[in-house]
Amino acid sequence: MRLRVLSAARRTVSAAATLEDGAPKMSAESGPGPDQMASAGAAGQLGPRALQDRAIRGASWTMLHTITAVPMGFVVNLILARALGVVHYGRLAFLMTLMDVVGGIIAVGVTTGTIQFGAKRHALGRHDDVRRLLSKAQGFRLFIAAPLLTLVVLLVADVPLPMLLLALVFGVWCPALLDGATTCLAIENKTAAGAQNAMVVNILVQAATLLSLWLVGTADAVWAARLAAGGLGVGLALVVVDPGYRRAVLHPQIPVGMPAGFWRFAVPTAIGGLVATLVLSRTEVFFLAWLGDAAAVGTFALAYGLASHIFAPAQALVGPLMPAISGLREIQASAVEAAFRRTIRASALIVSLLLVAGVPFFALLMPALYGDAYSQSEPMFVALAISAGLLVASGPVSAFVMGRLAAGTILRVNLLALIVDVGVAFALIPSLGGWGAVIANVSGALVQLVLLVGSELRAMQMPWSEMVKQTGSLTFAVTVAVATWALIEPIQLGRWVAAFCAIPVGCAVFLLMLRTTRAGLAQEDAVAIQRAMPRRLHRSAGAVLRLLTVQG
């Protein structure tokens, strides 16, 4: 699922900077009026409408990238699972998870802090401050983080020497050298360009994966090839960032004299991000490798990976939210609560659609696609997918928490979730194997979900009943998804026929419940989403949005 708090960012962003009626407004008390905002925009400061449009445009391109990347990744993952077999597929999952953890701490919170502080200053037109921040953040990556992480990989990774060297060069040092470029895209709110760059990188990674599988055919070789392609690909973002920011990234400085409050935010964010990676990525494979058996690693990893593919479209939308919300809090704080409601409402609806269409379909097809060796992955996948769906639907909450720089809250929440995850894993994996890992993962995710959402609701003085109201579509979606899978599976239709019958049945029942209870999008949500989408998609997107719009 790769639901890292970052990250990333693991993202329906129609709400990023508007009030409840969809139009940005400012009073004399809340901030400058339209004329002043226009002048600020001319001077390099972004207004609320610009923040929203950039965020939604970025989300649209991110969605397009996801639509192309998910099928490609699914096919490559299918080939890997069948070619490597359960045991060696599990080893690949172990190695990739190891680098996920390493990559999650490559900048020890500096990347998130740089985006948060940089986005605020960029939105206010303070570009010299942003350049200084970028150079110092780059210095931290190269002079402090990368050497420490090199030592960690040398101590932990048990792979042949050539593969180890590739992992260090492309998994640690290339990201440390070049990752500042993608940080610039987030600061500048060029999330559309970031998504375009990610499309290219994804093609390189998948091509390298298949080539290494064909030429060498081992899990270690595939792991090294993916790291090499991904490590080089992040540098492509340097082409499209602001020239001044690009020079700052390429001229690292000693990380002293950071903005006031930077380390107070970055340090707990770093620890919280690492803990969140341990909770929300598939780090249960470590416990399975130590306490279970090699086959259980493979079956759990497949179920986990397939769930991540299903929810990638929704998960992909959180990234554009973070810089938009950080800038919005600086220039129009009164719009944040309305943005929160709209974002959560739309995010829940997208996840609901993915639940009712994707979960029964892929669960029914798993034995036919991956073979009988992975038969135990089917019910694991259903459980992990529901957990992931709920977590991804609430994913935008993390963007709002980050926007108010509440790093301490994130740290406390993630520590509690990790304690639950590890405790359940140690208690259940020896006796239940892969299912022990599933229960541990779900337990940690739910603890994080409840505590993080509760924190933001308290900050906004919003009751849980309001959250339940805005995410009502999820209740229907979980029920419909599980019922569709459980009722169709026993019918002797054949796996392929059953899977393709599940999609229209699930969607029809869900839409009927949605319109009956009026739990879909509001009219202003649909208008905001459609306005920022590419013009060539307006007609088809409008038809879909009309089906989902049931309020106002």
Coordinates of C-alpha atoms in Angstrom, one line a residue:
M1 CA 0.0 0.0 0.0
R2 CA 3.0 2.3 0.5
L3 CA 0.8 4.5 2.6
R4 CA 3.8 6.5 3.9
V5 CA 3.1 9.8 5.6
L6 CA 4.9 12.0 3.4
S7 CA 4.2 9.5 2.1
A8 CA 3.9 10.1 1.0
A9 CA 0.9 11.2 0.1
R10 CA 0.9 8.3 -0.1
R11 CA -5.7 13.2 -2.7
T12 CA -8.8 14.7 -4.1
V13 CA -8.0 18.4 -4.0
S14 CA -11.0 20.2 -5.2
A15 CA -11.2 21.9 -1.9
A16 CA -7.7 23.1 -1.5
A17 CA -8.4 26.8 -1.3
T18 CA -12.1 27.8 -1.6
L19 CA -14.9 28.6 0.7
E20 CA -18.1 26.5 0.9
D21 CA -19.7 28.2 -2.1
G22 CA -16.6 27.4 -4.3
A23 CA -15.5 31.1 -4.7
P24 CA -12.6 32.6 -2.8
K25 CA -13.8 35.5 -0.6
M26 CA -12.0 37.8 1.7
S27 CA -13.4 40.4 4.0
A28 CA -11.7 43.4 5.4
E29 CA -11.1 41.5 8.6
S30 CA -9.8 38.3 7.1
G31 CA -7.3 39.7 4.6
P32 CA -6.8 41.7 1.4
G33 CA -9.5 42.2 -1.1
P34 CA -9.5 41.3 -4.8
D35 CA -7.5 44.3 -5.9
Q36 CA -4.8 43.7 -3.3
M37 CA -4.7 40.0 -4.1
A38 CA -4.2 40.8 -7.8
S39 CA -1.4 43.1 -7.0
A40 CA 0.2 40.4 -4.7
G41 CA -0.1 37.9 -7.5
A42 CA 1.7 40.2 -9.9
A43 CA 4.4 40.6 -7.4
G44 CA 4.9 36.8 -7.1
Q45 CA 2.5 36.1 -4.2
L46 CA -0.2 33.5 -4.9
G47 CA -3.8 34.1 -4.1
P48 CA -6.3 31.5 -2.8
R49 CA -7.8 30.9 -6.3
A50 CA -4.3 30.3 -7.7
L51 CA -3.5 27.9 -4.9
Q52 CA -6.7 25.9 -5.6
D53 CA -6.2 25.8 -9.3
R54 CA -2.6 24.7 -9.1
A55 CA -3.5 22.1 -6.5
I56 CA -6.4 20.7 -8.6
R57 CA -4.4 20.8 -11.8
G58 CA -1.6 19.0 -10.1
A59 CA -4.1 16.5 -8.8
S60 CA -5.5 16.0 -12.3
W61 CA -2.1 15.3 -13.7
T62 CA -1.3 13.1 -10.8
M63 CA -4.5 11.2 -11.5
L64 CA -3.5 10.8 -15.2
H65 CA -0.1 9.5 -14.1
T66 CA -1.8 7.1 -11.8
I67 CA -4.3 5.9 -14.4
T68 CA -1.3 5.0 -16.7
A69 CA 1.1 3.8 -14.0
V70 CA -1.3 1.5 -12.1
P71 CA -2.1 -0.9 -15.0
M72 CA 1.6 -0.9 -16.0
G73 CA 2.6 -1.7 -12.4
F74 CA -0.1 -4.3 -12.1
V75 CA 1.1 -6.2 -15.2
V76 CA 4.8 -6.0 -14.1
N77 CA 3.9 -7.2 -10.6
L78 CA 1.9 -10.0 -12.1
I79 CA 4.8 -11.1 -14.2
L80 CA 7.2 -10.9 -11.2
A81 CA 4.9 -12.9 -9.0
R82 CA 4.5 -15.7 -11.5
A83 CA 8.2 -15.7 -12.7
L84 CA 9.8 -15.5 -9.3
G85 CA 7.4 -17.8 -7.3
V86 CA 6.1 -17.2 -3.8
V87 CA 9.4 -17.5 -1.9
H88 CA 11.5 -15.3 -4.2
Y89 CA 8.7 -12.8 -4.6
G90 CA 8.7 -12.6 -0.9
R91 CA 12.5 -11.9 -0.9
L92 CA 12.0 -9.1 -3.4
A93 CA 9.2 -7.6 -1.2
F94 CA 11.6 -7.8 1.8
L95 CA 14.4 -6.0 -0.1
M96 CA 12.1 -3.3 -1.5
T97 CA 10.5 -2.7 2.0
L98 CA 14.0 -2.3 3.4
M99 CA 14.8 0.5 1.0
D100 CA 11.3 2.0 1.6
V101 CA 12.3 2.4 5.2
V102 CA 15.7 3.8 4.3
G103 CA 14.2 6.1 1.7
G104 CA 11.7 7.3 4.2
I105 CA 14.4 8.7 6.4
I106 CA 16.8 9.9 3.7
A107 CA 16.3 13.5 4.8
V108 CA 15.2 12.9 8.4
G109 CA 12.2 15.2 8.2
V110 CA 14.1 17.9 6.3
T111 CA 12.2 17.3 3.1
T112 CA 8.8 17.8 4.7
G113 CA 10.0 20.8 6.7
T114 CA 11.5 22.3 3.6
I115 CA 8.2 21.9 1.7
Q116 CA 6.1 23.3 4.6
F117 CA 8.4 26.4 5.3
G118 CA 9.3 26.8 1.6
A119 CA 5.7 26.7 0.4
K120 CA 4.6 29.4 2.8
R121 CA 7.5 31.7 1.8
H122 CA 7.0 31.0 -1.9
A123 CA 3.3 31.8 -1.7
L124 CA 4.3 35.2 -0.1
G125 CA 6.9 35.9 -2.8
R126 CA 9.9 35.5 -0.5
H127 CA 12.1 33.7 -3.1
D128 CA 15.5 34.5 -1.6
D129 CA 14.4 32.9 1.7
V130 CA 13.3 29.8 -0.3
R131 CA 16.7 29.6 -2.1
R132 CA 18.7 29.7 1.2
L133 CA 16.4 27.1 2.7
L134 CA 16.9 24.8 -0.3
S135 CA 20.7 25.0 -0.2
K136 CA 20.8 24.2 3.5
A137 CA 18.4 21.3 3.2
Q138 CA 20.5 19.9 0.4
G139 CA 23.6 20.2 2.6
F140 CA 21.8 18.2 5.3
R141 CA 21.0 15.4 2.8
L142 CA 24.5 15.1 1.4
F143 CA 26.7 15.8 4.5
I144 CA 24.7 14.1 7.3
A145 CA 21.8 11.9 6.1
A146 CA 23.5 10.0 3.3
P147 CA 26.6 8.9 5.2
L148 CA 24.5 7.7 8.1
L149 CA 22.2 5.7 5.8
T150 CA 25.1 4.2 4.0
L151 CA 26.2 2.7 7.3
V152 CA 22.7 1.4 8.0
V153 CA 22.5 -0.4 4.6
L154 CA 25.9 -1.9 5.0
L155 CA 24.9 -3.3 8.3
V156 CA 21.5 -4.6 7.4
A157 CA 21.3 -5.6 3.7
D158 CA 22.4 -9.2 3.0
V159 CA 22.9 -9.2 -0.8
P160 CA 25.8 -9.8 -3.2
L161 CA 28.4 -7.0 -3.3
P162 CA 27.5 -5.7 -6.8
M163 CA 23.9 -5.4 -5.8
L164 CA 24.8 -3.7 -2.5
L165 CA 26.9 -1.1 -4.4
L166 CA 24.1 -0.4 -6.7
A167 CA 21.7 0.0 -3.8
L168 CA 24.0 2.5 -2.1
V169 CA 24.7 4.6 -5.2
F170 CA 21.1 4.7 -6.5
G171 CA 19.1 4.1 -3.3
V172 CA 20.9 6.5 -1.0
W173 CA 23.3 8.8 -2.8
C174 CA 21.4 9.7 -6.0
P175 CA 18.2 10.6 -4.0
A176 CA 20.3 12.6 -1.6
L177 CA 21.9 14.5 -4.4
L178 CA 18.9 15.0 -6.6
D179 CA 15.8 14.8 -4.4
G180 CA 15.8 18.6 -3.8
A181 CA 14.5 19.0 -7.4
T182 CA 11.2 17.3 -6.5
T183 CA 11.0 19.3 -3.3
C184 CA 11.2 22.5 -5.5
L185 CA 8.2 21.3 -7.6
A186 CA 6.2 20.9 -4.4
I187 CA 7.2 24.3 -3.1
E188 CA 6.4 26.0 -6.4
N189 CA 3.1 24.1 -6.5
K190 CA 4.2 22.7 -9.8
T191 CA 2.6 19.4 -8.9
A192 CA 1.4 18.9 -12.5
A193 CA 5.1 19.0 -13.7
G194 CA 5.9 16.6 -10.9
A195 CA 3.3 14.2 -12.1
Q196 CA 4.6 14.4 -15.6
N197 CA 8.1 13.7 -14.4
A198 CA 6.8 10.8 -12.3
M199 CA 5.2 9.3 -15.5
V200 CA 8.6 9.2 -17.2
V201 CA 10.4 7.8 -14.1
N202 CA 7.7 5.0 -13.8
I203 CA 8.3 3.9 -17.4
L204 CA 12.0 3.7 -16.7
V205 CA 11.6 1.7 -13.5
Q206 CA 9.2 -0.8 -15.1
A207 CA 11.3 -1.2 -18.2
A208 CA 14.4 -1.8 -16.0
T209 CA 12.4 -4.4 -13.9
L210 CA 11.4 -6.5 -16.9
L211 CA 14.9 -6.2 -18.5
S212 CA 16.6 -7.4 -15.3
L213 CA 14.1 -10.2 -14.9
W214 CA 14.7 -11.4 -18.5
L215 CA 18.5 -11.1 -18.4
V216 CA 19.2 -12.3 -14.8
G217 CA 16.0 -13.6 -13.3
T218 CA 16.7 -13.2 -9.6
A219 CA 15.0 -11.1 -6.9
D220 CA 18.3 -9.4 -6.1
A221 CA 18.8 -8.3 -9.7
V222 CA 15.3 -6.9 -10.0
W223 CA 15.7 -5.0 -6.7
A224 CA 19.0 -3.4 -7.9
A225 CA 17.5 -2.5 -11.3
R226 CA 14.5 -0.7 -9.8
L227 CA 16.7 1.3 -7.5
A228 CA 19.0 2.4 -10.3
A229 CA 16.2 3.6 -12.6
G230 CA 14.3 5.3 -9.8
G231 CA 17.4 7.0 -8.3
L232 CA 18.4 8.5 -11.7
G233 CA 14.9 9.5 -12.6
V234 CA 14.3 11.9 -9.7
G235 CA 16.9 14.2 -11.3
L236 CA 14.8 14.8 -14.3
A237 CA 12.7 17.3 -12.2
L238 CA 15.7 19.7 -12.3
V239 CA 14.7 20.6 -15.9
V240 CA 11.4 22.2 -15.0
V241 CA 12.1 23.9 -11.6
D242 CA 12.8 27.6 -11.2
P243 CA 16.4 28.4 -12.4
G244 CA 17.1 30.2 -9.1
Y245 CA 15.8 27.2 -7.1
R246 CA 17.8 24.8 -9.3
R247 CA 21.0 26.7 -8.6
A248 CA 20.3 26.5 -4.9
V249 CA 19.7 22.7 -5.0
L250 CA 23.0 22.2 -6.9
H251 CA 25.0 24.4 -4.4
P252 CA 24.5 22.7 -1.0
Q253 CA 25.4 24.6 2.2
I254 CA 26.1 23.6 5.8
P255 CA 22.6 23.3 7.4
V256 CA 23.0 26.0 10.0
G257 CA 20.8 29.1 10.4
M258 CA 17.5 27.4 9.4
P259 CA 14.3 29.4 9.8
A260 CA 12.9 29.8 13.3
G261 CA 11.0 26.8 14.3
F262 CA 12.3 24.6 11.5
W263 CA 14.1 22.0 13.6
R264 CA 11.3 22.0 16.2
F265 CA 9.0 20.9 13.3
A266 CA 11.5 18.8 11.3
V267 CA 12.8 16.5 14.1
P268 CA 9.5 15.2 15.4
T269 CA 8.3 15.0 11.8
A270 CA 11.3 12.9 11.0
I271 CA 10.8 10.5 13.8
G272 CA 7.1 10.4 13.1
G273 CA 7.6 9.8 9.4
L274 CA 10.0 6.9 10.2
V275 CA 7.5 5.4 12.6
A276 CA 4.7 5.9 10.2
T277 CA 6.7 4.1 7.5
L278 CA 7.1 1.2 9.9
V279 CA 3.4 1.2 10.7
L280 CA 1.9 1.7 7.3
S281 CA 4.2 0.1 4.7
R282 CA 4.5 -3.6 4.5
T283 CA 7.2 -3.8 7.2
E284 CA 5.3 -6.8 8.6
V285 CA 7.4 -8.8 6.1
F286 CA 10.3 -8.3 8.5
F287 CA 8.4 -10.1 11.3
L288 CA 7.2 -12.8 8.9
A289 CA 10.8 -13.4 7.7
W290 CA 12.0 -13.7 11.4
L291 CA 9.0 -15.4 13.0
G292 CA 7.1 -17.0 10.1
D293 CA 8.1 -18.7 6.9
A294 CA 9.3 -17.6 3.4
A295 CA 6.0 -18.5 1.7
A296 CA 4.0 -16.4 4.1
V297 CA 6.1 -13.4 3.2
G298 CA 5.1 -13.9 -0.5
T299 CA 1.4 -14.3 0.1
F300 CA 1.2 -11.3 2.4
A301 CA 3.3 -9.1 0.2
L302 CA 1.1 -9.9 -2.9
A303 CA -2.1 -9.1 -1.0
Y304 CA -0.6 -5.9 0.3
G305 CA 0.8 -4.8 -3.1
L306 CA -2.5 -5.4 -4.9
A307 CA -4.3 -3.3 -2.4
S308 CA -1.8 -0.5 -3.0
H309 CA -2.6 -0.6 -6.7
I310 CA -6.3 -0.3 -6.2
F311 CA -6.1 2.8 -4.1
A312 CA -3.3 4.5 -5.9
P313 CA -5.7 7.0 -7.7
A314 CA -7.0 8.3 -4.4
Q315 CA -3.7 8.1 -2.5
A316 CA -2.0 10.0 -5.3
L317 CA -4.1 13.1 -4.6
V318 CA -2.6 14.0 -1.2
G319 CA 0.7 15.3 -2.5
P320 CA -0.7 18.4 -4.3
L321 CA -2.7 19.2 -1.1
M322 CA 0.3 19.8 1.2
P323 CA 1.8 22.9 -0.4
A324 CA -1.6 24.3 -1.2
I325 CA -2.8 24.1 2.4
S326 CA 0.4 25.5 3.8
G327 CA 0.1 28.5 1.5
L328 CA -3.7 28.8 2.2
R329 CA -3.1 29.0 6.0
E330 CA -0.8 31.9 5.4
I331 CA -3.0 34.0 3.1
Q332 CA -6.6 33.0 4.0
A333 CA -6.9 30.9 7.1
S334 CA -10.7 31.4 7.2
A335 CA -11.0 29.1 4.2
V336 CA -9.3 26.1 5.8
E337 CA -12.4 24.6 7.5
A338 CA -14.5 24.7 4.3
A339 CA -11.6 23.2 2.4
F340 CA -11.3 20.4 5.0
R341 CA -15.0 19.5 4.6
R342 CA -14.9 19.4 0.8
T343 CA -11.6 17.5 0.6
I344 CA -12.7 14.8 3.0
R345 CA -16.1 14.5 1.2
A346 CA -14.6 14.1 -2.2
S347 CA -11.8 11.8 -1.0
A348 CA -14.2 9.5 0.7
L349 CA -16.3 9.3 -2.5
I350 CA -13.4 8.4 -4.7
V351 CA -12.2 5.7 -2.3
S352 CA -15.8 4.3 -2.1
L353 CA -15.9 3.9 -5.9
L354 CA -12.6 2.1 -5.8
L355 CA -13.8 -0.2 -3.0
V356 CA -17.0 -1.3 -4.7
A357 CA -15.5 -1.7 -8.2
G358 CA -12.0 -2.9 -7.4
V359 CA -12.1 -5.1 -4.3
P360 CA -14.6 -7.8 -5.5
F361 CA -13.1 -7.7 -9.0
F362 CA -9.5 -8.4 -8.0
A363 CA -10.3 -10.7 -5.1
L364 CA -12.3 -13.0 -7.4
L365 CA -9.5 -12.9 -10.0
M366 CA -6.5 -13.6 -7.8
P367 CA -6.4 -17.4 -8.2
A368 CA -6.8 -17.1 -12.0
L369 CA -4.1 -14.4 -12.3
Y370 CA -1.4 -15.5 -9.9
G371 CA -1.9 -19.2 -9.6
D372 CA -2.9 -21.6 -6.8
A373 CA 0.3 -20.9 -4.9
Y374 CA -1.1 -17.5 -3.9
S375 CA -4.6 -18.8 -3.0
Q376 CA -4.3 -17.7 0.6
S377 CA -3.8 -14.1 -0.6
E378 CA -7.4 -13.6 -1.6
P379 CA -9.1 -13.1 1.8
M380 CA -6.0 -11.3 3.0
F381 CA -6.4 -8.9 0.2
V382 CA -10.0 -8.1 1.0
A383 CA -9.1 -7.3 4.6
L384 CA -6.1 -5.2 3.7
A385 CA -8.0 -3.4 1.0
I386 CA -10.8 -2.3 3.3
S387 CA -8.2 -1.1 5.9
A388 CA -6.3 0.8 3.2
G389 CA -9.4 2.3 1.8
L390 CA -10.4 3.8 5.1
L391 CA -6.9 5.1 5.7
V392 CA -6.5 6.6 2.2
A393 CA -9.9 8.3 2.5
S394 CA -8.7 10.1 5.6
G395 CA -5.3 10.7 4.1
P396 CA -6.0 14.4 3.4
V397 CA -6.2 14.9 7.1
S398 CA -2.5 14.5 7.3
A399 CA -2.1 17.4 4.9
F400 CA -4.2 19.6 7.2
V401 CA -2.3 18.5 10.3
M402 CA 1.0 19.2 8.5
G403 CA -0.3 22.5 7.4
R404 CA -0.6 23.7 11.0
L405 CA 2.9 22.3 11.7
A406 CA 1.6 19.9 14.3
A407 CA 4.6 17.5 14.0
G408 CA 4.4 16.6 17.7
T409 CA 0.9 15.3 17.2
I410 CA 1.9 13.1 14.3
L411 CA 4.8 11.7 16.2
R412 CA 2.7 10.7 19.2
V413 CA 0.0 9.2 17.0
N414 CA 2.5 7.2 15.0
L415 CA 4.4 5.9 18.1
L416 CA 1.1 4.6 19.6
A417 CA 0.2 3.0 16.3
L418 CA 3.7 1.3 16.0
I419 CA 3.4 0.0 19.5
V420 CA 0.1 -1.7 18.7
D421 CA 1.4 -3.0 15.3
V422 CA 4.6 -4.5 16.8
G423 CA 2.8 -6.0 19.8
V424 CA 0.1 -7.7 17.7
A425 CA 2.7 -8.9 15.2
F426 CA 4.8 -10.6 17.9
A427 CA 1.7 -12.0 19.5
L428 CA 0.0 -13.4 16.4
I429 CA 2.5 -14.1 13.6
P430 CA 4.1 -17.2 15.3
S431 CA 0.7 -18.9 15.4
L432 CA -1.2 -17.3 12.5
G433 CA 1.6 -16.6 10.0
G434 CA 0.4 -14.3 7.3
W435 CA -2.9 -13.6 8.9
G436 CA -1.1 -12.4 12.0
A437 CA 0.7 -9.9 9.8
V438 CA -2.6 -8.8 8.3
I439 CA -4.2 -8.3 11.7
A440 CA -1.1 -6.4 12.9
N441 CA -1.1 -4.1 9.9
V442 CA -4.9 -3.4 10.2
S443 CA -4.6 -2.7 13.9
G444 CA -1.8 -0.2 13.5
A445 CA -3.6 1.6 10.7
L446 CA -6.8 1.9 12.5
V447 CA -5.1 3.3 15.6
Q448 CA -3.4 5.9 13.5
L449 CA -6.6 6.7 11.6
V450 CA -8.7 7.4 14.7
L451 CA -6.1 9.4 16.6
L452 CA -5.0 11.5 13.7
V453 CA -8.5 12.4 12.6
G454 CA -9.5 13.1 16.2
S455 CA -6.6 15.5 16.6
E456 CA -7.6 17.5 13.5
L457 CA -11.3 17.6 14.5
R458 CA -10.4 19.0 17.9
A459 CA -8.2 21.6 16.3
M460 CA -11.1 22.7 14.1
Q461 CA -13.6 22.3 16.9
M462 CA -15.6 19.9 14.7
P463 CA -17.6 17.0 16.1
W464 CA -17.1 13.4 15.0
S465 CA -20.7 13.4 13.7
E466 CA -19.7 16.0 11.1
M467 CA -16.8 13.7 10.0
V468 CA -19.2 10.8 9.7
K469 CA -21.6 12.9 7.7
Q470 CA -18.9 14.0 5.2
T471 CA -17.6 10.4 4.8
G472 CA -21.0 8.6 4.8
S473 CA -20.4 7.0 1.4
L474 CA -17.6 4.8 2.9
T475 CA -20.0 3.0 5.1
F476 CA -22.1 1.9 2.1
A477 CA -19.0 1.1 0.1
V478 CA -17.5 -1.3 2.6
T479 CA -20.8 -3.2 3.0
V480 CA -21.3 -3.4 -0.7
A481 CA -17.8 -4.5 -1.5
V482 CA -17.7 -7.3 1.0
A483 CA -21.2 -8.5 0.2
T484 CA -20.5 -8.5 -3.5
W485 CA -17.4 -10.6 -3.1
A486 CA -18.9 -13.0 -0.6
L487 CA -22.1 -13.6 -2.5
I488 CA -20.7 -14.0 -6.0
E489 CA -17.7 -16.2 -5.1
P490 CA -19.8 -19.3 -4.3
I491 CA -21.7 -19.1 -7.6
Q492 CA -20.2 -21.4 -10.2
L493 CA -19.7 -18.8 -12.9
G494 CA -16.0 -19.1 -13.4
R495 CA -13.6 -16.6 -12.0
W496 CA -13.4 -14.3 -15.0
V497 CA -17.2 -14.1 -15.5
A498 CA -17.8 -13.6 -11.8
A499 CA -15.2 -10.8 -11.6
F500 CA -16.7 -8.9 -14.5
C501 CA -20.2 -9.4 -13.1
A502 CA -19.1 -8.0 -9.7
I503 CA -18.3 -4.5 -11.1
P504 CA -21.7 -3.5 -12.5
V505 CA -23.5 -5.2 -9.6
G506 CA -21.5 -3.4 -6.9
C507 CA -21.5 0.0 -8.6
A508 CA -25.2 -0.1 -9.3
V509 CA -26.1 -1.0 -5.7
F510 CA -23.7 1.6 -4.4
L511 CA -25.0 4.5 -6.6
L512 CA -28.5 3.6 -5.6
M513 CA -27.7 3.9 -1.9
L514 CA -25.7 7.0 -2.6
R515 CA -28.6 8.8 -4.3
T516 CA -31.1 7.5 -1.8
T517 CA -29.2 8.9 1.2
R518 CA -27.8 12.0 -0.7
A519 CA -24.3 11.2 0.5
G520 CA -22.4 12.2 -2.6
L521 CA -20.7 15.4 -3.9
A522 CA -22.1 18.9 -3.5
Q523 CA -22.7 20.9 -6.6
E524 CA -19.8 23.3 -5.8
D525 CA -17.5 20.3 -5.4
A526 CA -18.2 19.1 -8.9
V527 CA -17.8 22.6 -10.4
A528 CA -14.4 23.1 -8.7
I529 CA -13.2 19.7 -9.8
Q530 CA -14.3 20.0 -13.4
R531 CA -12.9 23.6 -13.8
A532 CA -9.4 22.5 -13.0
M533 CA -9.3 19.3 -15.1
P534 CA -7.8 19.3 -18.6
R535 CA -10.3 20.8 -21.0
R536 CA -10.4 17.7 -23.2
L537 CA -11.7 15.7 -20.2
H538 CA -14.5 18.1 -19.3
R539 CA -17.3 16.3 -21.1
S540 CA -16.5 12.8 -19.9
A541 CA -15.7 14.0 -16.4
G542 CA -18.9 16.1 -16.3
A543 CA -21.0 13.0 -17.0
V544 CA -19.3 11.1 -14.1
L545 CA -19.6 14.0 -11.8
R546 CA -23.3 14.4 -12.5
L547 CA -23.9 10.8 -11.3
L548 CA -22.1 11.5 -8.1
T549 CA -23.5 14.9 -7.4
V550 CA -26.5 14.6 -5.1
Q551 CA -26.3 17.7 -2.9
G552 CA -27.3 21.3 -3.7

